[in-house]
């Protein structure tokens, strides 16, 4: 396997250490274990097809309705990856001593399958999700794999379930795809998993985060930390999320949508819930700037949405040709003090959170130390930049703009 196939482009310094571990795992001198091989996929079609819910069915809100099939694949430290299986959606079976149940040996991805206005099914930069999953798996001592093979498996699942579960009659809708890997072997010993299970499911998810009032964020307190310098914030591993739920519940009970995670004594702004966070402000020198926290400290998750927004904004917003004033795009640390100052000096233009689940979500308020800081939303229900960026992405995802980020998936409902 060519190492270049797994070089995590765009995931540079934050995970350089993990990247080294990844290439060691893939190229090291371990006895030859079978690599993940999508061409060995076996198919067993469900004999009990489920009913596709209507779009207003309350089941959708539960994020628990799967499609007819899922992909699973087992790995052992003695023989490597077995043949992947496409099989009926259903429960997994685990020993009570399984590693994941005790030591959070789990990682996951979140992506969407989009039904285009042109009738085609698309994924958005699935290669980036698959590469990130390798980074996350490696961080939690789960086995390596060729990300391109995972991408093929994901496409196989959606090729088969897409036509029924995201029908052509639902243009502009999506299914949520959740590839995940767990340490599934029995045994309580605290050590790297000897067995793992990779799976991919497709789930109905409600459209979230698009309130016309904008999102209200509650800034984390000094005694609440999501991720830390040289920690695991950059990896999408289950262990990062459970500990945030307490703060999240408190935020919701106080009428906020998400926690804005701050870090350090200077209250650096990191992420909003499980989304990256952006502000657009005018500097004291009068320059219009889009700013988001950098990846280098291993605190921030390298979001595919984040990366795409940075790239498209650099390409399309640098010269004023978009119709909006030109902005400079910067990745660097900034603090709540900077944000509060920009607001009090009238330099704050807008703020938004961005990720696959919440998409591009305008922010109207941040509560910091019990003070409500208001963020402008010049376009009414959104800032103007967030609205434009969201439209670019929508156009790519749903086939209104032909762009390399949007990957068409061929449908083949025959097994
Ligand atoms: C998944 C996630 C994001 C968003 O990543 P996308 O690839 O854009 O979906 C941002 N922050 C955290 C903490 C996340 O878990």
Tab-separated table of C-alpha atoms and ligand atoms in Angstrom:
chain	number	residue	atom	x	y	z
A	1	UNK	CA	0.000	0.000	0.000
A	2	UNK	CA	1.517	3.312	-1.009
A	3	UNK	CA	2.009	5.487	2.060
A	4	UNK	CA	0.898	8.487	0.025
A	5	UNK	CA	-2.572	6.953	-0.078
A	6	UNK	CA	-2.943	7.600	3.612
A	7	UNK	CA	-1.015	10.834	3.999
A	8	UNK	CA	-3.617	12.886	5.800
A	9	UNK	CA	-3.490	16.000	3.697
A	10	UNK	CA	-4.841	19.019	5.472
A	11	UNK	CA	-4.418	17.414	8.876
A	12	UNK	CA	-0.950	18.755	9.294
A	13	UNK	CA	0.734	19.602	12.538
A	14	UNK	CA	-2.149	18.816	14.877
A	15	UNK	CA	-1.801	15.147	14.356
A	16	UNK	CA	1.741	14.782	13.076
A	17	UNK	CA	2.423	12.372	15.905
A	18	UNK	CA	-0.564	10.244	15.073
A	19	UNK	CA	0.290	10.446	11.384
A	20	UNK	CA	3.675	8.920	12.194
A	21	UNK	CA	1.946	6.154	14.124
A	22	UNK	CA	-0.403	5.611	11.206
A	23	UNK	CA	2.383	5.134	8.707
A	24	UNK	CA	4.249	2.895	11.130
A	25	UNK	CA	1.163	0.743	11.498
A	26	UNK	CA	0.641	0.500	7.778
A	27	UNK	CA	4.256	-0.006	6.776
A	28	UNK	CA	5.828	-1.479	9.885
A	29	UNK	CA	7.289	-4.926	10.284
A	30	UNK	CA	4.259	-6.564	11.921
A	31	UNK	CA	3.440	-10.013	10.478
A	32	UNK	CA	1.381	-9.696	7.326
A	33	UNK	CA	-2.191	-9.134	8.405
A	34	UNK	CA	-4.914	-9.015	5.790
A	35	UNK	CA	-5.681	-5.429	4.808
A	36	UNK	CA	-9.210	-4.092	4.619
A	37	UNK	CA	-10.385	-5.104	1.145
A	38	UNK	CA	-13.691	-3.756	-0.151
A	39	UNK	CA	-13.567	-6.079	-3.160
A	40	UNK	CA	-14.188	-9.002	-0.765
A	41	UNK	CA	-17.525	-7.547	0.330
A	42	UNK	CA	-20.220	-10.202	0.732
A	43	UNK	CA	-23.897	-9.363	0.326
A	44	UNK	CA	-26.847	-10.741	2.238
A	45	UNK	CA	-30.077	-8.916	1.559
A	46	UNK	CA	-32.635	-8.416	4.303
A	47	UNK	CA	-35.634	-10.725	4.295
A	48	UNK	CA	-37.630	-8.262	6.413
A	49	UNK	CA	-37.465	-4.937	4.593
A	50	UNK	CA	-38.501	-1.990	6.765
A	51	UNK	CA	-40.873	0.835	5.881
A	52	UNK	CA	-39.393	4.208	4.964
A	53	UNK	CA	-40.734	6.811	7.425
A	54	UNK	CA	-42.596	9.860	6.193
A	55	UNK	CA	-40.628	13.064	6.648
A	56	UNK	CA	-42.822	14.127	9.580
A	57	UNK	CA	-42.627	10.759	11.357
A	58	UNK	CA	-41.554	11.330	14.992
A	59	UNK	CA	-39.091	8.431	14.675
A	60	UNK	CA	-36.817	10.780	12.708
A	61	UNK	CA	-36.302	12.954	15.788
A	62	UNK	CA	-34.936	9.956	17.677
A	63	UNK	CA	-31.981	9.503	15.266
A	64	UNK	CA	-32.454	5.754	15.605
A	65	UNK	CA	-34.129	4.741	12.352
A	66	UNK	CA	-31.678	2.900	10.152
A	67	UNK	CA	-32.061	1.681	6.588
A	68	UNK	CA	-32.417	-1.962	5.533
A	69	UNK	CA	-28.698	-2.736	5.528
A	70	UNK	CA	-25.416	-1.994	7.197
A	71	UNK	CA	-21.780	-2.843	6.589
A	72	UNK	CA	-19.740	-4.666	9.195
A	73	UNK	CA	-16.185	-5.938	9.142
A	74	UNK	CA	-14.191	-7.693	11.837
A	75	UNK	CA	-10.468	-7.414	12.475
A	76	UNK	CA	-8.280	-9.554	14.701
A	77	UNK	CA	-4.671	-8.990	15.683
A	78	UNK	CA	-3.806	-12.467	14.436
A	79	UNK	CA	-5.183	-12.330	10.912
A	80	UNK	CA	-6.205	-8.755	10.166
A	81	UNK	CA	-9.391	-7.768	8.359
A	82	UNK	CA	-11.959	-10.387	7.446
A	83	UNK	CA	-14.192	-10.006	4.380
A	84	UNK	CA	-16.562	-7.071	4.936
A	85	UNK	CA	-20.271	-7.893	4.959
A	86	UNK	CA	-23.278	-5.975	3.773
A	87	UNK	CA	-26.088	-7.392	5.847
A	88	UNK	CA	-29.469	-6.566	7.380
A	89	UNK	CA	-29.435	-3.619	9.773
A	90	UNK	CA	-29.581	-4.905	13.324
A	91	UNK	CA	-28.028	-5.139	16.734
A	92	UNK	CA	-24.402	-5.968	17.320
A	93	UNK	CA	-23.508	-8.685	19.786
A	94	UNK	CA	-20.740	-8.029	22.296
A	95	UNK	CA	-19.283	-9.782	25.315
A	96	UNK	CA	-19.829	-7.813	28.533
A	97	UNK	CA	-16.042	-7.645	28.755
A	98	UNK	CA	-15.648	-6.051	25.310
A	99	UNK	CA	-12.959	-3.381	25.273
A	100	UNK	CA	-15.221	-0.589	23.994
A	101	UNK	CA	-17.633	-0.996	26.909
A	102	UNK	CA	-14.898	-0.307	29.452
A	103	UNK	CA	-12.149	1.722	27.832
A	104	UNK	CA	-13.944	3.728	25.124
A	105	UNK	CA	-11.954	2.139	22.327
A	106	UNK	CA	-14.232	3.747	19.781
A	107	UNK	CA	-14.015	6.236	16.972
A	108	UNK	CA	-16.569	7.461	14.480
A	109	UNK	CA	-17.302	9.664	11.527
A	110	UNK	CA	-20.294	11.763	10.616
A	111	UNK	CA	-21.186	12.453	7.022
A	112	UNK	CA	-24.299	12.848	4.939
A	113	UNK	CA	-25.744	11.385	1.790
A	114	UNK	CA	-27.537	14.052	-0.238
A	115	UNK	CA	-30.349	13.611	-2.777
A	116	UNK	CA	-29.666	16.249	-5.403
A	117	UNK	CA	-32.155	18.416	-7.195
A	118	UNK	CA	-30.866	16.704	-10.318
A	119	UNK	CA	-31.960	13.329	-8.897
A	120	UNK	CA	-28.412	12.138	-8.177
A	121	UNK	CA	-27.012	10.926	-4.878
A	122	UNK	CA	-23.894	12.648	-3.604
A	123	UNK	CA	-21.394	12.445	-0.793
A	124	UNK	CA	-19.423	15.519	0.275
A	125	UNK	CA	-15.650	14.909	0.344
A	126	UNK	CA	-15.960	11.337	1.659
A	127	UNK	CA	-12.209	10.848	1.234
A	128	UNK	CA	-11.606	13.438	3.952
A	129	UNK	CA	-13.884	11.615	6.409
A	130	UNK	CA	-12.217	8.282	5.706
A	131	UNK	CA	-8.736	9.699	6.227
A	132	UNK	CA	-9.817	11.343	9.459
A	133	UNK	CA	-11.300	8.053	10.649
A	134	UNK	CA	-7.875	6.449	10.220
A	135	UNK	CA	-6.317	9.213	12.336
A	136	UNK	CA	-8.963	8.719	15.039
A	137	UNK	CA	-8.713	4.912	14.974
A	138	UNK	CA	-4.961	5.081	15.346
A	139	UNK	CA	-5.229	7.456	18.286
A	140	UNK	CA	-7.416	4.997	20.175
A	141	UNK	CA	-5.323	1.901	19.309
A	142	UNK	CA	-7.820	0.512	16.850
A	143	UNK	CA	-6.468	-1.072	13.675
A	144	UNK	CA	-5.360	0.807	10.584
A	145	UNK	CA	-6.956	0.419	7.184
A	146	UNK	CA	-6.713	1.972	3.768
A	147	UNK	CA	-9.181	4.893	3.821
A	148	UNK	CA	-9.967	4.346	0.153
A	149	UNK	CA	-11.305	0.883	0.989
A	150	UNK	CA	-13.601	2.362	3.637
A	151	UNK	CA	-14.813	4.909	1.118
A	152	UNK	CA	-15.703	2.119	-1.313
A	153	UNK	CA	-17.633	0.293	1.415
A	154	UNK	CA	-19.610	3.424	2.285
A	155	UNK	CA	-20.475	3.874	-1.386
A	156	UNK	CA	-21.600	0.239	-1.612
A	157	UNK	CA	-24.034	0.713	1.258
A	158	UNK	CA	-25.542	3.886	-0.121
A	159	UNK	CA	-25.657	2.487	-3.641
A	160	UNK	CA	-27.891	-0.284	-2.344
A	161	UNK	CA	-30.048	1.538	0.216
A	162	UNK	CA	-30.060	4.999	-1.373
A	163	UNK	CA	-32.792	4.495	-3.935
A	164	UNK	CA	-35.382	3.255	-1.422
A	165	UNK	CA	-34.405	5.281	1.645
A	166	UNK	CA	-33.545	8.602	0.037
A	167	UNK	CA	-35.835	8.450	-2.985
A	168	UNK	CA	-35.729	10.732	-5.978
A	169	UNK	CA	-39.023	12.171	-4.717
A	170	UNK	CA	-37.065	13.744	-1.819
A	171	UNK	CA	-34.638	16.142	-3.479
A	172	UNK	CA	-32.910	18.420	-0.985
A	173	UNK	CA	-33.024	15.750	1.741
A	174	UNK	CA	-30.277	13.685	3.295
A	175	UNK	CA	-29.451	10.601	5.324
A	176	UNK	CA	-26.783	10.699	8.002
A	177	UNK	CA	-23.957	8.186	7.602
A	178	UNK	CA	-22.129	6.926	10.636
A	179	UNK	CA	-19.014	4.857	10.054
A	180	UNK	CA	-17.611	3.712	13.402
A	181	UNK	CA	-15.091	1.294	14.843
A	182	UNK	CA	-15.055	-0.355	18.259
A	183	UNK	CA	-12.765	-2.614	20.247
A	184	UNK	CA	-15.077	-5.628	20.212
A	185	UNK	CA	-12.917	-8.398	21.658
A	186	UNK	CA	-13.710	-10.012	25.009
A	187	UNK	CA	-11.365	-9.458	27.949
A	188	UNK	CA	-10.920	-6.836	30.637
A	189	UNK	CA	-7.151	-6.456	30.283
A	190	UNK	CA	-6.227	-2.808	29.824
A	191	UNK	CA	-4.485	-2.996	26.487
A	192	UNK	CA	-4.833	-2.312	22.789
A	193	UNK	CA	-7.850	-4.171	21.372
A	194	UNK	CA	-7.091	-7.605	19.948
A	195	UNK	CA	-10.328	-7.562	17.995
A	196	UNK	CA	-12.209	-4.689	16.383
A	197	UNK	CA	-15.431	-4.238	14.458
A	198	UNK	CA	-15.901	-1.601	11.811
A	199	UNK	CA	-19.447	-0.742	10.858
A	200	UNK	CA	-21.285	1.736	8.674
A	201	UNK	CA	-24.938	2.623	9.175
A	202	UNK	CA	-27.264	5.130	7.499
A	203	UNK	CA	-29.666	6.908	9.869
A	204	UNK	CA	-32.503	9.408	9.580
A	205	UNK	CA	-31.651	12.642	11.343
A	206	UNK	CA	-33.780	15.698	11.927
A	207	UNK	CA	-32.682	18.964	10.381
A	208	UNK	CA	-31.114	20.698	13.354
A	209	UNK	CA	-29.566	23.997	14.164
A	210	UNK	CA	-31.377	26.256	11.736
A	211	UNK	CA	-33.384	28.451	14.065
A	212	UNK	CA	-34.358	31.819	12.556
A	213	UNK	CA	-33.309	33.502	15.816
A	214	UNK	CA	-29.777	32.183	15.437
A	215	UNK	CA	-27.990	29.889	17.829
A	216	UNK	CA	-27.428	30.920	21.429
A	217	UNK	CA	-24.191	29.667	22.951
A	218	UNK	CA	-23.250	29.300	26.596
A	219	UNK	CA	-19.503	29.746	27.047
A	220	UNK	CA	-17.882	27.027	29.151
A	221	UNK	CA	-16.630	27.972	32.599
A	222	UNK	CA	-13.033	27.739	33.776
A	223	UNK	CA	-13.734	24.362	35.389
A	224	UNK	CA	-15.138	22.813	32.223
A	225	UNK	CA	-12.730	21.646	29.528
A	226	UNK	CA	-13.595	19.730	26.366
A	227	UNK	CA	-10.096	19.229	25.013
A	228	UNK	CA	-6.621	20.392	25.955
A	229	UNK	CA	-3.176	21.089	24.576
A	230	UNK	CA	-1.719	17.865	23.138
A	231	UNK	CA	-4.841	15.954	24.139
A	232	UNK	CA	-7.301	14.139	21.908
A	233	UNK	CA	-9.635	16.924	20.788
A	234	UNK	CA	-8.441	16.495	17.197
A	235	UNK	CA	-9.674	12.873	17.051
A	236	UNK	CA	-13.318	11.870	16.628
A	237	UNK	CA	-13.249	9.335	19.438
A	238	UNK	CA	-16.259	8.584	21.629
A	239	UNK	CA	-14.292	9.361	24.785
A	240	UNK	CA	-14.244	13.047	23.848
A	241	UNK	CA	-18.018	13.378	23.765
A	242	UNK	CA	-19.538	11.627	26.791
A	243	UNK	CA	-17.819	14.018	29.224
A	244	UNK	CA	-19.311	17.055	27.435
A	245	UNK	CA	-22.918	15.956	27.848
A	246	UNK	CA	-23.282	17.305	31.372
A	247	UNK	CA	-22.422	20.858	30.320
A	248	UNK	CA	-24.560	20.432	27.241
A	249	UNK	CA	-27.619	19.453	29.270
A	250	UNK	CA	-27.117	22.426	31.547
A	251	UNK	CA	-26.883	24.749	28.554
A	252	UNK	CA	-30.120	23.378	27.155
A	253	UNK	CA	-31.951	23.624	30.438
A	254	UNK	CA	-30.943	27.297	30.541
A	255	UNK	CA	-32.245	27.935	27.021
A	256	UNK	CA	-28.963	27.714	25.100
A	257	UNK	CA	-28.346	25.550	22.069
A	258	UNK	CA	-24.725	24.584	22.590
A	259	UNK	CA	-21.656	25.117	24.714
A	260	UNK	CA	-18.967	27.369	23.308
A	261	UNK	CA	-15.868	25.572	24.502
A	262	UNK	CA	-13.177	27.901	25.807
A	263	UNK	CA	-9.673	26.870	26.746
A	264	UNK	CA	-7.058	28.169	29.140
A	265	UNK	CA	-6.799	31.139	31.458
A	266	UNK	CA	-7.103	33.538	28.559
A	267	UNK	CA	-10.447	31.937	27.531
A	268	UNK	CA	-9.405	30.982	24.018
A	269	UNK	CA	-12.372	30.250	21.786
A	270	UNK	CA	-12.205	26.695	20.392
A	271	UNK	CA	-15.419	25.030	19.164
A	272	UNK	CA	-19.187	25.209	19.588
A	273	UNK	CA	-20.583	21.832	20.653
A	274	UNK	CA	-19.390	19.397	17.995
A	275	UNK	CA	-19.012	22.133	15.387
A	276	UNK	CA	-16.155	24.425	14.480
A	277	UNK	CA	-16.650	28.103	15.267
A	278	UNK	CA	-16.008	31.163	13.115
A	279	UNK	CA	-16.309	34.876	13.673
A	280	UNK	CA	-16.167	37.688	11.167
A	281	UNK	CA	-15.062	40.996	12.581
A	282	UNK	CA	-13.391	44.198	11.583
A	283	UNK	CA	-9.915	44.640	13.018
A	284	UNK	CA	-8.971	47.898	14.721
A	285	UNK	CA	-7.055	48.679	11.509
A	286	UNK	CA	-10.327	48.416	9.606
A	287	UNK	CA	-9.706	45.086	7.832
A	288	UNK	CA	-12.585	42.630	7.537
A	289	UNK	CA	-11.484	39.219	8.804
A	290	UNK	CA	-12.875	35.705	9.120
A	291	UNK	CA	-11.197	33.950	12.003
A	292	UNK	CA	-11.298	30.413	13.377
A	293	UNK	CA	-9.101	28.567	15.864
A	294	UNK	CA	-6.040	26.788	14.393
A	295	UNK	CA	-5.411	23.023	14.347
A	296	UNK	CA	-1.864	22.987	15.691
A	297	UNK	CA	-2.584	22.371	19.389
A	298	UNK	CA	-4.531	19.098	18.984
A	299	UNK	CA	-7.524	20.775	20.610
A	300	UNK	CA	-9.668	21.408	17.541
A	301	UNK	CA	-11.366	18.795	15.355
A	302	UNK	CA	-10.284	19.248	11.751
A	303	UNK	CA	-13.812	19.582	10.380
A	304	UNK	CA	-14.457	18.801	6.735
A	305	UNK	CA	-16.956	21.669	6.757
A	306	UNK	CA	-14.362	23.952	8.394
A	307	UNK	CA	-11.746	23.043	5.827
A	308	UNK	CA	-14.169	23.540	2.958
A	309	UNK	CA	-15.338	26.923	4.247
A	310	UNK	CA	-11.760	28.118	4.641
A	311	UNK	CA	-10.834	27.017	1.129
A	312	UNK	CA	-13.939	28.378	-0.601
A	313	UNK	CA	-13.786	31.656	1.336
A	314	UNK	CA	-10.135	32.121	0.380
A	315	UNK	CA	-11.047	31.457	-3.243
A	316	UNK	CA	-14.265	33.447	-3.408
A	317	UNK	CA	-14.271	36.168	-0.769
A	318	UNK	CA	-10.772	37.609	-1.088
A	319	UNK	CA	-11.476	40.122	-3.843
A	320	UNK	CA	-14.956	41.520	-3.335
A	321	UNK	CA	-16.274	39.825	-6.511
A	322	UNK	CA	-18.838	37.882	-4.466
A	323	UNK	CA	-20.845	41.064	-3.991
A	324	UNK	CA	-19.827	41.249	-0.333
A	325	UNK	CA	-16.846	43.217	0.921
A	326	UNK	CA	-13.587	41.250	0.593
A	327	UNK	CA	-12.408	39.437	3.710
A	328	UNK	CA	-9.135	38.031	4.898
A	329	UNK	CA	-9.327	34.425	6.172
A	330	UNK	CA	-7.137	33.574	9.161
A	331	UNK	CA	-6.620	30.544	11.376
A	332	UNK	CA	-5.266	31.695	14.689
A	333	UNK	CA	-6.093	31.731	18.357
A	334	UNK	CA	-8.479	34.364	19.635
A	335	UNK	CA	-10.044	34.863	23.040
A	336	UNK	CA	-13.408	35.727	24.533
A	337	UNK	CA	-11.786	39.022	25.493
A	338	UNK	CA	-11.176	39.731	21.790
A	339	UNK	CA	-14.760	38.791	20.982
A	340	UNK	CA	-16.226	40.940	23.766
A	341	UNK	CA	-14.078	43.898	22.704
A	342	UNK	CA	-15.091	43.577	19.070
A	343	UNK	CA	-18.723	43.548	20.164
A	344	UNK	CA	-18.434	46.522	22.506
A	345	UNK	CA	-16.508	48.507	19.891
A	346	UNK	CA	-19.065	47.700	17.192
A	347	UNK	CA	-16.548	45.685	15.130
A	348	UNK	CA	-18.294	42.305	15.314
A	349	UNK	CA	-19.890	41.444	11.976
A	350	UNK	CA	-21.212	37.916	12.508
A	351	UNK	CA	-20.433	34.505	13.974
A	352	UNK	CA	-21.401	30.985	12.969
A	353	UNK	CA	-20.802	27.346	13.832
A	354	UNK	CA	-20.108	24.800	11.103
A	355	UNK	CA	-20.128	21.029	10.912
A	356	UNK	CA	-21.888	18.202	9.113
A	357	UNK	CA	-24.660	17.738	11.677
A	358	UNK	CA	-25.545	21.391	12.340
A	359	UNK	CA	-24.309	22.576	8.950
A	360	UNK	CA	-23.698	26.353	8.839
A	361	UNK	CA	-25.448	27.824	11.811
A	362	UNK	CA	-25.551	31.568	12.563
A	363	UNK	CA	-24.894	32.548	16.181
A	364	UNK	CA	-26.834	35.436	17.712
A	365	UNK	CA	-25.705	35.366	21.322
A	366	UNK	CA	-22.886	34.169	23.549
A	367	UNK	CA	-23.328	34.068	27.287
A	368	UNK	CA	-19.897	34.627	28.823
A	369	UNK	CA	-19.584	34.885	32.600
A	370	UNK	CA	-23.310	35.547	32.883
A	371	UNK	CA	-23.245	38.394	30.415
A	372	UNK	CA	-25.237	38.048	27.228
A	373	UNK	CA	-23.145	39.260	24.300
A	374	UNK	CA	-25.197	39.921	21.178
A	375	UNK	CA	-23.831	39.093	17.759
A	376	UNK	CA	-25.280	40.872	14.739
A	377	UNK	CA	-27.171	38.947	12.043
A	378	UNK	CA	-27.238	41.505	9.243
A	379	UNK	CA	-29.336	39.350	6.932
A	380	UNK	CA	-32.138	38.922	9.511
A	381	UNK	CA	-31.971	35.185	10.084
A	382	UNK	CA	-28.248	34.964	9.401
A	383	UNK	CA	-25.175	37.041	8.816
A	384	UNK	CA	-24.609	37.736	5.128
A	385	UNK	CA	-21.344	35.809	4.893
A	386	UNK	CA	-22.728	32.718	6.635
A	387	UNK	CA	-25.750	32.785	4.333
A	388	UNK	CA	-23.567	32.993	1.240
A	389	UNK	CA	-21.199	30.247	2.405
A	390	UNK	CA	-24.108	27.999	3.307
A	391	UNK	CA	-25.586	28.489	-0.164
A	392	UNK	CA	-22.291	27.557	-1.848
A	393	UNK	CA	-22.185	24.332	0.142
A	394	UNK	CA	-25.854	23.532	-0.453
A	395	UNK	CA	-25.298	24.042	-4.174
A	396	UNK	CA	-22.392	21.584	-4.180
A	397	UNK	CA	-24.097	19.003	-1.964
A	398	UNK	CA	-27.357	18.984	-3.901
A	399	UNK	CA	-25.883	19.216	-7.376
A	400	UNK	CA	-26.667	22.823	-8.283
A	401	UNK	CA	-22.966	23.523	-8.663
A	402	UNK	CA	-20.653	20.977	-10.229
A	403	UNK	CA	-17.650	20.935	-7.893
A	404	UNK	CA	-14.961	18.417	-6.960
A	405	UNK	CA	-16.229	18.302	-3.340
A	406	UNK	CA	-19.506	16.696	-4.456
A	407	UNK	CA	-19.060	13.018	-5.300
A	408	UNK	CA	-21.878	11.330	-7.227
A	409	UNK	CA	-22.682	7.783	-6.090
A	410	UNK	CA	-24.024	5.322	-8.614
A	411	UNK	CA	-27.161	3.538	-7.426
A	412	UNK	CA	-27.582	-0.166	-7.970
A	413	UNK	CA	-30.447	-1.672	-6.119
A	414	UNK	CA	-29.471	-5.214	-7.165
A	415	UNK	CA	-27.243	-7.294	-4.959
B	1	LIG	C1	-17.489	16.280	13.876
B	1	LIG	C2	-17.030	17.507	14.586
B	1	LIG	C3	-16.906	18.749	13.934
B	1	LIG	C4	-17.348	18.979	12.526
B	1	LIG	O1	-16.635	18.235	11.602
B	1	LIG	P1	-17.238	18.055	10.133
B	1	LIG	O2	-16.255	17.162	9.473
B	1	LIG	O3	-17.312	19.384	9.535
B	1	LIG	O4	-18.575	17.431	10.311
B	1	LIG	C5	-16.368	19.807	14.644
B	1	LIG	N1	-16.012	19.670	15.939
B	1	LIG	C6	-16.139	18.508	16.602
B	1	LIG	C7	-15.714	18.438	18.018
B	1	LIG	C8	-16.675	17.401	15.954
B	1	LIG	O5	-16.828	16.261	16.618
